[in-house]
């Protein structure tokens, strides 16, 4: 399980995976560590991760925790199931989420360089091969989800897939917190050269726009894309004026369902009455135009792809308001259905 602490040690991480025949499950902030179609990775891990990563964590006999404190303790192997080894630059992270027999504190690249010569190549590749088969099945399931419409409004998964397909090769993705984060983590297929950031513990609503603005300042020449929910974006919408004033290439996609979708889903899961989840409808495209940015809209499958193409091609800051189904809930990996 690899986190953002592996960002400068990807060659060593790949060699470790290949030597041990061990699939790499990526923590949320490590999504851009390697492309999602890389055969050595099963994709994300945790509640907004993938089914093959979940299978690997539930089935493995050893887990290497590398540069991450991934927060969902129920997504780690069950205590006693797997032996644990952890490498982290911070000593107080060792054993924080899962009991380990060996904890190594140090720079990830240097520590893996010292560790790799001590490892024997594993001839049995069956665990990795099975993880790869499950990954193919998972990708086929997501394809079905993205292609299936259930009601008059767009499925958010469909919108995110179109964004994934059309985003520039050097795009920087910045995330909000909420149901939109689940859809993005699953349905954006990150490619080599693209970047990714958000709130590592998923508790910072409204983070997408300011992170995208920071990304545009830090990396001029790259398209900085914010993927936000309507609840989060409404909290910091005025910050778009910063992007306008500085003529930044910031593109904002808002999944607009007139609800705090994640809170709504959590209340349902707890079996309590829905409370405080409704939002008054906001026309985010009109708001953007009022601040001097470009505004675009999409409310159907027919409108979606051409609208996203025009939004990405627009000069300077631009917002696309995508009307999505409020009844579409984020699901844990084992609950995803077409």
Short mmCIF file of C-alpha atoms in Angstrom, two decimals:
data_model
loop_
_atom_site.label_atom_id
_atom_site.label_comp_id
_atom_site.label_asym_id
_atom_site.label_seq_id
_atom_site.Cartn_x
_atom_site.Cartn_y
_atom_site.Cartn_z
CA UNK A 1 0.00 0.00 0.00
CA UNK A 2 1.67 3.15 -1.28
CA UNK A 3 1.01 6.74 -0.28
CA UNK A 4 2.30 10.15 -1.29
CA UNK A 5 5.47 9.40 0.69
CA UNK A 6 6.48 7.28 -2.33
CA UNK A 7 6.30 10.21 -4.76
CA UNK A 8 10.09 10.39 -5.20
CA UNK A 9 10.65 6.64 -5.06
CA UNK A 10 8.44 5.30 -7.85
CA UNK A 11 11.24 3.33 -9.62
CA UNK A 12 12.08 1.58 -6.32
CA UNK A 13 8.37 0.97 -5.64
CA UNK A 14 7.91 -0.65 -9.04
CA UNK A 15 10.98 -2.82 -8.55
CA UNK A 16 9.71 -3.88 -5.12
CA UNK A 17 6.32 -4.81 -6.58
CA UNK A 18 7.86 -6.78 -9.43
CA UNK A 19 10.34 -8.58 -7.16
CA UNK A 20 7.64 -9.73 -4.74
CA UNK A 21 4.83 -10.23 -7.26
CA UNK A 22 2.84 -7.86 -5.04
CA UNK A 23 0.15 -5.54 -6.42
CA UNK A 24 0.30 -1.86 -5.42
CA UNK A 25 -2.83 -0.36 -3.84
CA UNK A 26 -2.67 3.45 -3.93
CA UNK A 27 -3.81 5.72 -1.10
CA UNK A 28 -6.08 8.59 -2.14
CA UNK A 29 -3.35 11.26 -2.30
CA UNK A 30 -1.13 8.85 -4.25
CA UNK A 31 -3.53 8.41 -7.18
CA UNK A 32 -1.06 10.07 -9.57
CA UNK A 33 1.85 7.97 -8.28
CA UNK A 34 1.45 5.76 -11.33
CA UNK A 35 -1.16 5.53 -14.09
CA UNK A 36 -4.34 3.67 -13.20
CA UNK A 37 -3.81 1.33 -16.17
CA UNK A 38 -0.35 0.26 -14.95
CA UNK A 39 -0.42 -3.56 -14.55
CA UNK A 40 1.33 -3.36 -11.17
CA UNK A 41 -1.42 -1.34 -9.46
CA UNK A 42 -4.95 -2.28 -8.45
CA UNK A 43 -5.87 1.40 -8.10
CA UNK A 44 -7.15 3.17 -5.02
CA UNK A 45 -7.67 1.69 -1.58
CA UNK A 46 -10.19 2.47 1.15
CA UNK A 47 -13.87 3.40 1.01
CA UNK A 48 -13.41 5.23 -2.30
CA UNK A 49 -10.97 2.68 -3.67
CA UNK A 50 -11.40 -0.31 -5.95
CA UNK A 51 -12.69 -3.85 -5.48
CA UNK A 52 -9.37 -5.47 -6.53
CA UNK A 53 -7.49 -3.39 -3.93
CA UNK A 54 -10.03 -4.42 -1.30
CA UNK A 55 -9.61 -8.08 -2.29
CA UNK A 56 -5.82 -7.80 -2.11
CA UNK A 57 -5.92 -6.27 1.37
CA UNK A 58 -8.38 -8.89 2.63
CA UNK A 59 -6.45 -11.80 1.12
CA UNK A 60 -2.75 -10.96 1.55
CA UNK A 61 -0.51 -12.64 4.11
CA UNK A 62 1.86 -9.65 4.31
CA UNK A 63 1.24 -5.93 3.90
CA UNK A 64 3.91 -3.31 3.25
CA UNK A 65 2.66 0.14 4.28
CA UNK A 66 4.78 2.69 2.41
CA UNK A 67 4.51 6.41 3.05
CA UNK A 68 0.84 6.50 4.01
CA UNK A 69 -1.50 6.66 6.99
CA UNK A 70 -4.57 5.78 4.93
CA UNK A 71 -7.42 6.56 7.34
CA UNK A 72 -9.91 3.71 6.85
CA UNK A 73 -8.80 1.10 9.37
CA UNK A 74 -11.47 -1.34 8.17
CA UNK A 75 -9.78 -1.38 4.76
CA UNK A 76 -6.51 -2.74 6.15
CA UNK A 77 -6.06 -6.50 6.60
CA UNK A 78 -7.70 -7.78 9.74
CA UNK A 79 -5.22 -7.83 12.66
CA UNK A 80 -3.57 -11.23 12.73
CA UNK A 81 -4.32 -11.93 9.06
CA UNK A 82 -1.18 -10.38 7.62
CA UNK A 83 2.30 -9.61 8.83
CA UNK A 84 3.05 -5.90 8.68
CA UNK A 85 6.08 -3.92 7.52
CA UNK A 86 5.97 -0.14 7.41
CA UNK A 87 8.31 2.54 6.04
CA UNK A 88 7.67 6.19 6.82
CA UNK A 89 9.73 9.33 7.26
CA UNK A 90 7.82 10.06 10.48
CA UNK A 91 8.46 7.70 13.39
CA UNK A 92 5.09 8.44 14.99
CA UNK A 93 3.34 7.01 11.91
CA UNK A 94 4.77 3.54 12.46
CA UNK A 95 2.00 1.21 13.62
CA UNK A 96 -0.52 4.07 13.71
CA UNK A 97 -3.19 2.31 11.62
CA UNK A 98 -2.04 -1.32 11.55
CA UNK A 99 0.22 -3.37 13.87
CA UNK A 100 3.58 -4.02 12.24
CA UNK A 101 6.47 -6.32 13.09
CA UNK A 102 9.06 -4.15 11.36
CA UNK A 103 9.00 -0.38 11.22
CA UNK A 104 11.65 1.51 9.27
CA UNK A 105 11.93 5.27 9.67
CA UNK A 106 13.63 7.15 6.87
CA UNK A 107 13.53 8.56 3.37
CA UNK A 108 11.50 6.20 1.17
CA UNK A 109 13.92 6.03 -1.75
CA UNK A 110 17.01 5.50 0.37
CA UNK A 111 15.27 2.93 2.57
CA UNK A 112 13.99 0.91 -0.39
CA UNK A 113 17.42 1.09 -2.03
CA UNK A 114 18.87 -0.52 1.10
CA UNK A 115 16.05 -3.07 1.39
CA UNK A 116 15.76 -4.30 -2.19
CA UNK A 117 19.11 -6.20 -2.35
CA UNK A 118 17.97 -8.24 0.68
CA UNK A 119 14.82 -9.52 -1.06
CA UNK A 120 14.51 -12.67 -3.10
CA UNK A 121 12.47 -12.59 -6.29
CA UNK A 122 9.23 -14.51 -5.90
CA UNK A 123 8.61 -16.99 -8.68
CA UNK A 124 4.94 -17.54 -7.87
CA UNK A 125 3.05 -14.67 -9.55
CA UNK A 126 -0.43 -16.07 -8.92
CA UNK A 127 -1.44 -13.39 -6.38
CA UNK A 128 -0.49 -10.55 -8.73
CA UNK A 129 -2.11 -12.32 -11.69
CA UNK A 130 -5.38 -12.77 -9.80
CA UNK A 131 -5.33 -9.10 -8.75
CA UNK A 132 -4.86 -8.11 -12.39
CA UNK A 133 -7.79 -10.30 -13.47
CA UNK A 134 -10.00 -8.71 -10.82
CA UNK A 135 -8.86 -5.28 -11.94
CA UNK A 136 -10.04 -6.02 -15.50
CA UNK A 137 -13.42 -7.13 -14.17
CA UNK A 138 -13.64 -3.98 -12.05
CA UNK A 139 -12.85 -1.74 -15.00
CA UNK A 140 -15.57 -3.48 -17.04
CA UNK A 141 -18.04 -2.82 -14.20
CA UNK A 142 -17.13 0.88 -14.11
CA UNK A 143 -17.59 1.05 -17.89
CA UNK A 144 -21.13 -0.29 -17.43
CA UNK A 145 -21.87 2.22 -14.65
CA UNK A 146 -20.62 5.13 -16.74
CA UNK A 147 -22.66 4.07 -19.78
CA UNK A 148 -25.94 3.43 -17.92
CA UNK A 149 -28.40 6.24 -17.18
CA UNK A 150 -31.09 5.68 -14.55
CA UNK A 151 -33.17 8.85 -14.62
CA UNK A 152 -33.63 12.22 -16.31
CA UNK A 153 -30.49 13.68 -14.74
CA UNK A 154 -26.96 12.60 -15.56
CA UNK A 155 -25.17 10.07 -13.42
CA UNK A 156 -22.15 11.80 -11.85
CA UNK A 157 -20.02 8.80 -12.84
CA UNK A 158 -20.77 9.53 -16.50
CA UNK A 159 -19.74 13.17 -16.14
CA UNK A 160 -16.49 12.28 -14.42
CA UNK A 161 -15.64 9.67 -17.07
CA UNK A 162 -16.04 12.27 -19.83
CA UNK A 163 -13.78 14.62 -17.87
CA UNK A 164 -11.23 11.83 -17.52
CA UNK A 165 -11.31 11.10 -21.26
CA UNK A 166 -10.97 14.74 -22.35
CA UNK A 167 -8.63 16.23 -19.72
CA UNK A 168 -5.23 17.38 -21.04
CA UNK A 169 -2.29 15.01 -20.67
CA UNK A 170 -0.64 17.38 -18.16
CA UNK A 171 -3.80 18.28 -16.20
CA UNK A 172 -3.69 18.91 -12.47
CA UNK A 173 -6.78 17.58 -10.67
CA UNK A 174 -7.86 19.15 -7.38
CA UNK A 175 -10.63 17.59 -5.31
CA UNK A 176 -13.44 18.76 -3.06
CA UNK A 177 -14.78 16.56 -0.23
CA UNK A 178 -18.06 14.71 -0.52
CA UNK A 179 -19.80 12.24 -2.80
CA UNK A 180 -18.05 13.98 -5.71
CA UNK A 181 -14.71 12.79 -4.28
CA UNK A 182 -15.79 9.14 -4.42
CA UNK A 183 -16.87 9.48 -8.05
CA UNK A 184 -13.65 11.26 -9.00
CA UNK A 185 -11.35 8.81 -7.21
CA UNK A 186 -13.00 5.90 -9.02
CA UNK A 187 -13.89 7.22 -12.44
CA UNK A 188 -10.96 9.48 -13.30
CA UNK A 189 -8.41 7.17 -14.86
CA UNK A 190 -5.21 9.03 -14.08
CA UNK A 191 -2.59 9.06 -16.82
CA UNK A 192 1.18 9.46 -16.74
CA UNK A 193 2.05 13.15 -16.39
CA UNK A 194 -1.19 14.19 -14.70
CA UNK A 195 -1.31 15.47 -11.10
CA UNK A 196 -3.73 14.92 -8.23
CA UNK A 197 -4.42 16.49 -4.85
CA UNK A 198 -7.13 16.95 -2.26
CA UNK A 199 -7.80 16.53 1.44
CA UNK A 200 -6.02 13.40 2.62
CA UNK A 201 -8.49 12.68 5.41
CA UNK A 202 -11.46 13.90 3.33
CA UNK A 203 -12.69 16.46 5.85
CA UNK A 204 -11.98 19.76 4.06
CA UNK A 205 -15.02 20.83 2.08
CA UNK A 206 -14.53 23.54 -0.55
CA UNK A 207 -10.87 22.57 -1.07
CA UNK A 208 -11.09 22.04 -4.84
CA UNK A 209 -11.09 25.66 -6.05
CA UNK A 210 -8.32 27.07 -3.81
CA UNK A 211 -6.15 24.00 -4.53
CA UNK A 212 -6.68 24.47 -8.26
CA UNK A 213 -5.75 28.15 -7.98
CA UNK A 214 -2.58 27.20 -6.10
CA UNK A 215 -1.82 24.59 -8.77
CA UNK A 216 -2.17 27.17 -11.53
CA UNK A 217 0.21 29.56 -9.75
CA UNK A 218 2.73 26.80 -9.07
CA UNK A 219 2.58 25.22 -12.53
CA UNK A 220 1.92 27.85 -15.21
CA UNK A 221 1.30 26.23 -18.55
CA UNK A 222 -0.71 23.34 -17.11
CA UNK A 223 -4.50 23.20 -16.97
CA UNK A 224 -5.60 23.17 -13.33
CA UNK A 225 -8.95 21.40 -12.92
CA UNK A 226 -11.13 21.62 -9.82
CA UNK A 227 -13.81 18.95 -9.41
CA UNK A 228 -16.29 20.18 -6.82
CA UNK A 229 -19.70 19.49 -5.36
CA UNK A 230 -22.29 22.22 -5.25
CA UNK A 231 -22.17 22.26 -1.44
CA UNK A 232 -18.42 22.76 -1.33
CA UNK A 233 -18.14 25.20 -4.20
CA UNK A 234 -20.91 27.41 -2.79
CA UNK A 235 -18.72 28.01 0.29
CA UNK A 236 -15.80 29.56 -1.63
CA UNK A 237 -17.24 30.49 -5.02
CA UNK A 238 -16.05 34.08 -4.66
CA UNK A 239 -12.46 32.85 -4.78
CA UNK A 240 -12.97 32.41 -8.53
CA UNK A 241 -12.32 36.16 -8.73
CA UNK A 242 -8.68 35.42 -7.84
CA UNK A 243 -8.37 33.20 -10.91
CA UNK A 244 -10.06 35.83 -13.07
CA UNK A 245 -7.89 38.68 -11.78
CA UNK A 246 -4.70 36.68 -12.43
CA UNK A 247 -5.91 35.17 -15.75
CA UNK A 248 -5.21 31.65 -14.50
CA UNK A 249 -6.01 28.55 -16.52
CA UNK A 250 -8.38 27.21 -13.85
CA UNK A 251 -11.28 25.04 -14.95
CA UNK A 252 -14.02 24.15 -12.44
CA UNK A 253 -16.47 21.27 -12.92
CA UNK A 254 -19.27 21.32 -10.36
CA UNK A 255 -21.48 18.26 -9.92
CA UNK A 256 -24.71 20.07 -9.13
CA UNK A 257 -27.37 17.93 -7.41
CA UNK A 258 -28.86 20.54 -5.03
CA UNK A 259 -27.78 18.47 -2.02
CA UNK A 260 -25.02 17.61 0.40
CA UNK A 261 -24.89 14.16 -1.18
CA UNK A 262 -22.34 12.52 1.10
CA UNK A 263 -24.10 13.64 4.28
CA UNK A 264 -27.42 12.50 2.81
CA UNK A 265 -25.98 9.04 2.11
CA UNK A 266 -24.45 8.79 5.59
CA UNK A 267 -27.76 9.68 7.22
CA UNK A 268 -29.47 6.94 5.20
CA UNK A 269 -26.77 4.45 6.19
CA UNK A 270 -27.31 5.32 9.85
CA UNK A 271 -31.07 4.97 9.47
CA UNK A 272 -31.82 8.49 10.67
CA UNK A 273 -34.19 10.99 9.02
CA UNK A 274 -32.62 13.22 6.39
CA UNK A 275 -31.82 16.62 7.89
CA UNK A 276 -30.07 19.71 6.56
CA UNK A 277 -28.98 18.14 3.26
CA UNK A 278 -31.01 20.19 0.79
CA UNK A 279 -29.44 23.12 -1.05
CA UNK A 280 -31.19 25.91 -2.87
CA UNK A 281 -30.44 25.60 -6.57
CA UNK A 282 -27.48 27.68 -7.75
CA UNK A 283 -26.71 28.46 -11.39
CA UNK A 284 -22.93 28.23 -11.14
CA UNK A 285 -22.41 29.07 -14.82
CA UNK A 286 -24.23 32.37 -14.30
CA UNK A 287 -22.19 33.06 -11.15
CA UNK A 288 -18.99 32.45 -13.09
CA UNK A 289 -20.03 34.84 -15.84
CA UNK A 290 -20.89 37.45 -13.23
CA UNK A 291 -17.29 37.29 -11.97
CA UNK A 292 -15.73 37.56 -15.42
CA UNK A 293 -15.12 33.85 -16.07
CA UNK A 294 -16.73 31.69 -18.75
CA UNK A 295 -19.80 29.65 -17.86
CA UNK A 296 -20.97 26.37 -19.41
CA UNK A 297 -23.81 23.94 -18.66
CA UNK A 298 -24.65 20.30 -19.27
CA UNK A 299 -27.82 18.50 -18.21
CA UNK A 300 -27.98 15.50 -20.56
CA UNK A 301 -25.77 12.87 -22.15
CA UNK A 302 -26.16 14.61 -25.51
CA UNK A 303 -24.94 17.93 -24.09
CA UNK A 304 -22.16 16.57 -21.91
CA UNK A 305 -19.21 15.82 -24.18
CA UNK A 306 -19.45 18.92 -26.42
CA UNK A 307 -19.94 21.13 -23.36
CA UNK A 308 -16.89 19.65 -21.61
CA UNK A 309 -14.83 20.09 -24.78
CA UNK A 310 -15.83 23.75 -25.05
CA UNK A 311 -15.22 24.34 -21.33
CA UNK A 312 -11.70 22.86 -21.47
CA UNK A 313 -10.90 24.81 -24.64
CA UNK A 314 -12.01 28.14 -23.17
CA UNK A 315 -9.33 30.73 -22.55
CA UNK A 316 -8.75 31.49 -18.86
CA UNK A 317 -10.99 30.57 -15.92
CA UNK A 318 -14.18 28.68 -16.71
CA UNK A 319 -16.90 26.82 -14.84
CA UNK A 320 -19.10 24.00 -16.11
CA UNK A 321 -22.30 23.33 -14.16
CA UNK A 322 -23.27 19.67 -14.64
CA UNK A 323 -26.75 18.71 -13.45
CA UNK A 324 -26.45 15.28 -11.83
CA UNK A 325 -28.79 12.86 -10.09
CA UNK A 326 -29.14 13.59 -6.37
CA UNK A 327 -30.19 9.98 -5.70
CA UNK A 328 -26.89 8.61 -6.98
CA UNK A 329 -24.93 7.69 -3.85
CA UNK A 330 -21.25 6.98 -3.42
CA UNK A 331 -20.67 3.33 -2.56
CA UNK A 332 -17.93 1.30 -0.96
CA UNK A 333 -16.08 -0.93 -3.47
CA UNK A 334 -18.08 -4.10 -2.72
CA UNK A 335 -21.40 -2.26 -3.14
CA UNK A 336 -20.85 -0.79 -6.61
CA UNK A 337 -23.39 -2.00 -9.17
CA UNK A 338 -24.24 -0.88 -12.70
#
